[in-house]
Amino acid sequence: MYGVGFGYGSAGATTILKSGGAAFDADAQAFFTASGVSDLTQKNAVNQLVLDLKSNSLWTKMKALYPVVGGNATAHSYNLVNTSLYTLSFSSGWTHSSTGMIPNGTSAYASTGLIPDNVGMTVNNNHLLIYSGTAAASSSATDYYDIGSGNNLGTVLSSIFTRRNNNQGAYDSGGAGTNRNTAYPTDGAGIFIGKVNSDLTSKFYRNGSLLSTKSITTQASLSPYQYYVGGFNELNTTTYYSQKKILTESFGLGLSDTDVANLTTIVNTFNTTLGRNTY
Amino acid sequence: MIGIKLTIEQKNAIQGQFYNDNCFFNCVQDINGDWFLFLSQSDKNEIESTQYAYLLLLSEFEYVPPIIENPFI
């Protein structure tokens, strides 16, 4: 039987413990403190997310993970892995709620401050994850990106998109001409993960199932430009705006096939606890 | 899509400016080169009590996006 326990810290401060009486993980607590998330269901879900990532050796592979919990821009801006790094700055045009955050597809994007070349992400060692809450193909005839950065030639490129107007989804690690890993999902909702390791085998997944595989060539730079979310950072100018709902996203080092399976389960469990899973 | 049409002076006054700790204005041009601002309902709720409340009184027009040349897919 579980209950909510209360204890008292120094100077009469009240420490609210998680259901069951145990304290929250220190990193989870840091997230709550920064983000202002106070709902106990949300806090327990985030705490379990942290514990699961750590017990599956995934925590240290994350450079940034945004659980998108709390229902407002402030709460959604914080990086679970390190609340002092890569806090999102949102442009006007986002809609934030308890079910996620939605860019308007015309002018809304978020800057991350995370430059892949500066954090050890390389063409042969990186992953991108987006849990999309939008099943439909993009209604815009203009191409879009869910996450992206690169130059204007497509030769320096790190990005992911789930389902464009023509049903194309893709994961880019390096130049599009040689390294784009393309699939045509019939459903744009779900957990999309793109990853590549030293074997230079790019893999693109949806809900833990492999969509496509591509052998790629290595490059000196993954991207020297910060990631934008909800759009593409092309030479530090925003373009290719998205209109897809975001439930969770992460950026980081390469993952094994087992890591992908575990991360998919962990992220979906988290979102299921919050009642907003898509499968 | 309907948006707030801005003069170049209005755009310059707000582009990149934060209206709270986490959110800033981003204006975009339409097919004719005119500047537009799009605000979600939560943006409007946030702005109405700030120095930027005047934006909520500006006229709205239909927005036609520019044609983007795609050097890559």
Coordinates of C-alpha atoms in Angstrom, one line a residue:
Chain A
M1 CA 0.0 0.0 0.0
Y2 CA 1.3 3.4 -0.9
G3 CA 0.6 6.8 0.5
V4 CA 2.1 10.3 0.3
G5 CA 4.5 10.9 3.1
F6 CA 5.6 14.2 4.6
G7 CA 8.8 15.1 6.4
Y8 CA 10.4 18.2 7.7
G9 CA 13.8 19.5 6.7
S10 CA 15.9 22.3 8.2
A11 CA 14.3 25.5 9.2
G12 CA 10.8 24.0 9.2
A13 CA 10.8 23.4 5.4
T14 CA 8.4 20.7 4.2
T15 CA 9.8 18.0 2.1
I16 CA 7.2 16.2 0.1
L17 CA 8.1 12.7 -0.6
K18 CA 7.0 10.6 -3.6
S19 CA 4.2 8.1 -3.2
G20 CA 5.6 5.2 -1.1
G21 CA 7.7 7.5 1.1
A22 CA 11.0 7.3 -0.9
A23 CA 12.8 10.5 -2.0
F24 CA 12.9 11.5 -5.6
D25 CA 16.1 10.9 -7.6
A26 CA 18.4 13.9 -7.2
D27 CA 18.3 14.7 -11.0
A28 CA 14.5 14.4 -11.0
Q29 CA 14.3 16.7 -8.1
A30 CA 16.6 19.2 -9.8
F31 CA 14.2 19.1 -12.7
F32 CA 11.2 19.7 -10.5
T33 CA 12.9 22.6 -8.8
A34 CA 13.9 24.3 -12.1
S35 CA 10.7 23.6 -14.0
G36 CA 8.1 24.2 -11.3
V37 CA 6.4 20.9 -12.0
S38 CA 4.4 20.1 -8.9
D39 CA 1.7 17.5 -9.9
L40 CA 2.5 14.3 -8.1
T41 CA 1.6 12.0 -11.0
Q42 CA 3.9 14.0 -13.3
K43 CA 6.6 14.0 -10.7
N44 CA 6.4 10.3 -10.2
A45 CA 6.4 9.7 -14.0
V46 CA 9.5 11.9 -14.4
N47 CA 11.2 10.2 -11.5
Q48 CA 10.6 6.8 -13.0
L49 CA 11.8 8.0 -16.4
V50 CA 15.1 9.1 -14.8
L51 CA 15.5 5.8 -12.9
D52 CA 14.7 3.8 -16.0
L53 CA 17.2 5.7 -18.1
K54 CA 19.9 5.2 -15.5
S55 CA 19.3 1.5 -14.9
N56 CA 19.4 0.9 -18.7
S57 CA 22.7 2.8 -19.1
L58 CA 21.0 5.4 -21.3
W59 CA 21.3 8.5 -19.1
T60 CA 24.9 9.2 -20.0
K61 CA 24.1 8.9 -23.7
M62 CA 21.7 11.8 -23.5
K63 CA 23.0 15.3 -24.2
A64 CA 19.5 16.6 -23.8
L65 CA 16.1 15.1 -23.1
Y66 CA 13.0 17.2 -22.9
P67 CA 10.1 15.3 -21.2
V68 CA 7.7 18.1 -22.1
V69 CA 5.8 17.9 -18.9
G70 CA 4.1 20.6 -16.9
G71 CA 1.8 22.2 -19.5
N72 CA 3.5 25.5 -20.0
A73 CA 6.5 27.0 -21.8
T74 CA 8.6 27.4 -18.7
A75 CA 8.2 23.7 -17.7
H76 CA 8.6 22.5 -21.2
S77 CA 11.9 24.4 -21.7
Y78 CA 14.0 22.4 -19.3
N79 CA 16.5 19.6 -20.1
L80 CA 16.0 16.7 -17.8
V81 CA 19.6 15.6 -18.1
N82 CA 21.0 19.0 -17.0
T83 CA 18.7 21.8 -16.1
S84 CA 21.6 24.3 -16.5
L85 CA 22.2 23.4 -20.1
Y86 CA 20.3 23.6 -23.4
T87 CA 17.2 25.2 -22.0
L88 CA 14.8 25.8 -24.8
S89 CA 13.8 29.3 -25.9
F90 CA 10.5 29.4 -27.6
S91 CA 9.5 31.7 -30.4
S92 CA 5.9 33.0 -30.5
G93 CA 3.4 30.6 -32.0
W94 CA 3.7 27.5 -29.8
T95 CA 0.7 26.0 -28.0
H96 CA 1.6 24.4 -24.7
S97 CA -0.6 22.0 -22.8
S98 CA -0.5 18.9 -20.6
T99 CA -0.6 16.8 -23.8
G100 CA 2.5 18.3 -25.2
M101 CA 3.6 21.3 -27.3
I102 CA 2.6 22.2 -30.9
P103 CA 4.4 24.6 -33.2
N104 CA 2.2 26.5 -35.7
G105 CA 4.0 25.3 -38.8
T106 CA 4.5 28.9 -40.0
S107 CA 6.8 30.8 -37.6
A108 CA 7.2 28.8 -34.4
Y109 CA 10.4 27.1 -33.4
A110 CA 12.6 26.6 -30.3
S111 CA 16.3 27.1 -30.1
T112 CA 18.3 24.6 -28.0
G113 CA 21.8 26.0 -27.8
L114 CA 23.0 22.5 -28.4
I115 CA 25.6 22.4 -31.2
P116 CA 26.3 18.7 -32.1
D117 CA 29.9 19.3 -33.0
N118 CA 30.6 20.8 -29.6
V119 CA 29.2 17.9 -27.5
G120 CA 30.8 14.9 -29.0
M121 CA 28.0 14.0 -31.4
T122 CA 29.5 12.9 -34.8
V123 CA 28.2 11.6 -38.1
N124 CA 29.0 8.1 -36.8
N125 CA 27.9 8.6 -33.2
N126 CA 24.6 10.2 -32.6
H127 CA 20.9 9.8 -32.1
L128 CA 17.8 11.9 -32.4
L129 CA 14.4 11.0 -30.9
I130 CA 11.1 12.6 -31.3
Y131 CA 7.8 11.3 -29.9
S132 CA 5.3 12.8 -32.2
G133 CA 1.6 13.2 -31.3
T134 CA 0.5 13.9 -34.9
A135 CA -0.5 11.0 -37.0
A136 CA -1.4 12.9 -40.2
A137 CA 1.1 13.8 -42.9
S138 CA 2.1 17.5 -43.0
S139 CA -0.6 19.6 -44.6
S140 CA 2.0 22.0 -46.0
A141 CA 3.4 21.5 -49.4
T142 CA 6.6 23.0 -48.0
D143 CA 9.1 20.5 -46.6
Y144 CA 9.5 20.6 -42.8
Y145 CA 11.8 19.3 -40.1
D146 CA 10.9 18.2 -36.5
I147 CA 14.5 18.8 -35.4
G148 CA 17.4 20.0 -37.5
S149 CA 20.5 22.0 -38.2
G150 CA 22.9 22.3 -41.1
N151 CA 23.9 24.4 -44.1
N152 CA 21.8 25.4 -47.1
L153 CA 23.3 22.8 -49.4
G154 CA 22.3 19.7 -47.5
T155 CA 25.9 18.6 -47.2
V156 CA 26.2 19.3 -43.5
L157 CA 23.0 18.0 -41.9
S158 CA 21.7 16.5 -38.7
S159 CA 17.9 16.2 -38.6
I160 CA 14.8 14.1 -38.3
F161 CA 11.3 14.4 -39.7
T162 CA 8.4 12.0 -39.3
R163 CA 5.9 12.4 -42.1
R164 CA 5.9 15.1 -44.7
N165 CA 3.2 15.9 -47.2
N166 CA 4.4 13.1 -49.5
N167 CA 4.5 10.7 -46.5
Q168 CA 8.3 10.8 -46.4
G169 CA 10.1 10.5 -43.1
A170 CA 13.8 10.6 -42.7
Y171 CA 16.8 10.7 -40.4
D172 CA 19.9 12.6 -41.5
S173 CA 23.4 12.0 -40.1
G174 CA 25.6 13.8 -42.6
G175 CA 24.9 15.0 -46.1
A176 CA 21.5 14.2 -47.5
G177 CA 22.8 13.1 -50.8
T178 CA 24.7 10.1 -49.4
N179 CA 23.5 9.7 -45.8
R180 CA 19.7 10.4 -45.7
N181 CA 17.9 7.4 -44.3
T182 CA 14.3 7.5 -45.7
A183 CA 11.1 5.7 -44.9
Y184 CA 7.4 6.3 -45.7
P185 CA 5.4 5.7 -42.6
T186 CA 1.7 5.5 -42.9
D187 CA 1.3 7.0 -39.4
G188 CA 3.3 10.0 -38.3
A189 CA 2.5 9.5 -34.6
G190 CA 4.8 7.6 -32.3
I191 CA 8.4 7.4 -31.2
F192 CA 10.8 8.0 -34.0
I193 CA 14.5 7.3 -33.4
G194 CA 17.4 7.8 -35.8
K195 CA 20.8 6.5 -34.7
V196 CA 24.2 5.6 -36.0
N197 CA 27.3 4.2 -34.5
S198 CA 30.9 3.6 -35.6
D199 CA 29.7 0.9 -38.0
L200 CA 28.3 3.7 -40.1
T201 CA 24.9 1.9 -40.3
S202 CA 22.2 4.4 -40.0
K203 CA 18.9 3.0 -38.6
F204 CA 15.5 4.7 -38.5
Y205 CA 12.8 3.3 -36.2
R206 CA 9.2 3.9 -35.3
N207 CA 7.9 2.6 -32.0
G208 CA 10.8 0.2 -31.7
S209 CA 10.3 -1.3 -35.2
L210 CA 13.0 -0.8 -37.8
L211 CA 11.8 1.4 -40.7
S212 CA 14.9 1.5 -42.8
T213 CA 18.7 1.0 -42.8
K214 CA 21.3 2.8 -44.7
S215 CA 25.1 2.5 -45.0
I216 CA 26.5 6.0 -44.7
T217 CA 29.9 7.7 -45.2
T218 CA 31.6 9.6 -42.4
Q219 CA 32.2 13.4 -42.4
A220 CA 34.4 15.6 -40.3
S221 CA 31.4 17.6 -39.0
L222 CA 27.9 16.6 -38.0
S223 CA 26.8 20.2 -37.7
P224 CA 28.3 23.4 -36.3
Y225 CA 24.9 24.9 -35.9
Q226 CA 22.6 24.5 -32.9
Y227 CA 19.6 22.3 -33.2
Y228 CA 16.2 24.0 -33.6
V229 CA 13.0 22.2 -32.6
G230 CA 9.9 22.6 -34.6
G231 CA 11.9 23.8 -37.6
F232 CA 15.4 23.7 -39.2
N233 CA 18.4 25.9 -38.4
E234 CA 19.9 26.7 -41.8
L235 CA 23.0 28.7 -41.2
N236 CA 21.4 30.2 -38.1
T237 CA 18.2 31.2 -39.9
T238 CA 15.0 29.3 -39.3
T239 CA 13.2 27.6 -42.1
Y240 CA 11.1 24.5 -42.8
Y241 CA 8.7 25.0 -39.9
S242 CA 6.8 22.0 -38.4
Q243 CA 3.3 21.7 -37.2
K244 CA 3.7 18.4 -35.4
K245 CA 2.9 17.9 -31.7
I246 CA 5.9 17.0 -29.6
L247 CA 5.6 14.8 -26.5
T248 CA 9.2 14.0 -25.8
E249 CA 12.5 14.5 -27.6
S250 CA 16.2 13.7 -27.1
F251 CA 19.6 14.4 -28.6
G252 CA 22.7 12.4 -27.9
L253 CA 25.3 9.8 -28.6
G254 CA 24.8 6.7 -30.7
L255 CA 22.6 3.8 -29.4
S256 CA 22.8 0.1 -29.8
D257 CA 19.8 -1.8 -31.2
T258 CA 19.0 -2.9 -27.6
D259 CA 19.3 0.7 -26.4
V260 CA 16.7 1.7 -29.0
A261 CA 14.3 -1.0 -27.8
N262 CA 14.8 0.0 -24.2
L263 CA 14.6 3.7 -24.8
T264 CA 11.4 3.3 -26.8
T265 CA 9.8 1.3 -24.0
I266 CA 10.9 3.8 -21.3
V267 CA 9.7 6.8 -23.2
N268 CA 6.4 5.2 -24.0
T269 CA 5.9 4.1 -20.4
F270 CA 6.5 7.7 -19.3
N271 CA 4.0 9.1 -21.7
T272 CA 1.5 6.3 -20.9
T273 CA 1.6 7.3 -17.3
L274 CA 0.7 10.8 -18.3
G275 CA -2.2 9.5 -20.4
R276 CA -0.9 10.8 -23.7
N277 CA 0.7 7.8 -25.4
T278 CA -0.1 7.3 -29.0
Y279 CA 0.2 3.5 -28.9
Chain B
M1 CA -3.6 31.2 -42.0
I2 CA -4.5 34.5 -40.5
G3 CA -1.7 36.6 -38.9
I4 CA -0.9 40.1 -37.7
K5 CA 0.6 42.2 -40.5
L6 CA 3.4 44.5 -39.3
T7 CA 5.2 47.4 -40.7
I8 CA 9.0 47.1 -40.9
E9 CA 9.2 49.5 -38.0
Q10 CA 6.8 47.3 -35.9
K11 CA 8.8 44.2 -36.8
N12 CA 12.1 45.8 -35.9
A13 CA 10.7 46.8 -32.5
I14 CA 9.8 43.3 -31.5
Q15 CA 11.8 40.8 -33.5
G16 CA 13.8 38.6 -31.1
Q17 CA 12.5 40.4 -28.0
F18 CA 11.5 38.3 -25.1
Y19 CA 8.0 38.8 -23.6
N20 CA 8.6 36.4 -20.7
D21 CA 11.6 34.3 -19.5
N22 CA 11.2 31.7 -22.2
C23 CA 9.4 33.2 -25.2
F24 CA 10.4 35.7 -27.8
F25 CA 8.8 37.2 -30.9
N26 CA 9.5 35.7 -34.3
C27 CA 8.2 37.4 -37.3
V28 CA 8.2 36.0 -40.8
Q29 CA 7.7 37.4 -44.3
D30 CA 5.0 36.4 -46.7
I31 CA 5.2 35.9 -50.4
N32 CA 5.1 39.7 -51.0
G33 CA 7.8 40.4 -48.4
D34 CA 5.4 41.8 -45.8
W35 CA 6.1 40.9 -42.2
F36 CA 3.7 38.8 -40.1
L37 CA 3.4 37.8 -36.5
F38 CA 1.5 34.7 -35.4
L39 CA 0.4 34.4 -31.7
S40 CA -1.0 31.4 -30.0
Q41 CA -3.8 31.9 -27.5
S42 CA -1.3 31.3 -24.7
D43 CA 1.0 34.0 -26.3
K44 CA -1.9 36.4 -26.3
N45 CA -2.7 35.7 -22.7
E46 CA 0.9 36.3 -21.8
I47 CA 1.2 39.5 -23.8
E48 CA -2.0 41.3 -22.8
S49 CA -0.6 42.5 -19.6
T50 CA 2.7 43.6 -21.0
Q51 CA 4.1 46.6 -23.0
Y52 CA 3.4 44.5 -26.1
A53 CA -0.4 44.5 -25.6
Y54 CA -0.8 46.9 -28.5
L55 CA 0.0 44.0 -30.8
L56 CA -3.3 42.5 -30.0
L57 CA -5.1 45.5 -31.5
L58 CA -3.4 45.3 -34.9
S59 CA -5.3 44.1 -37.9
E60 CA -5.0 40.5 -39.1
F61 CA -4.7 39.4 -42.7
E62 CA -4.4 36.2 -44.7
Y63 CA -0.8 35.0 -44.9
V64 CA 0.6 33.4 -48.0
P65 CA 3.9 31.8 -47.4
P66 CA 6.9 32.5 -49.6
I67 CA 8.2 30.0 -52.1
I68 CA 11.3 28.4 -50.6
E69 CA 14.0 27.2 -53.1
N70 CA 15.0 23.7 -51.9
P71 CA 18.6 23.0 -52.8
F72 CA 18.2 19.6 -51.1
I73 CA 15.1 17.5 -50.4

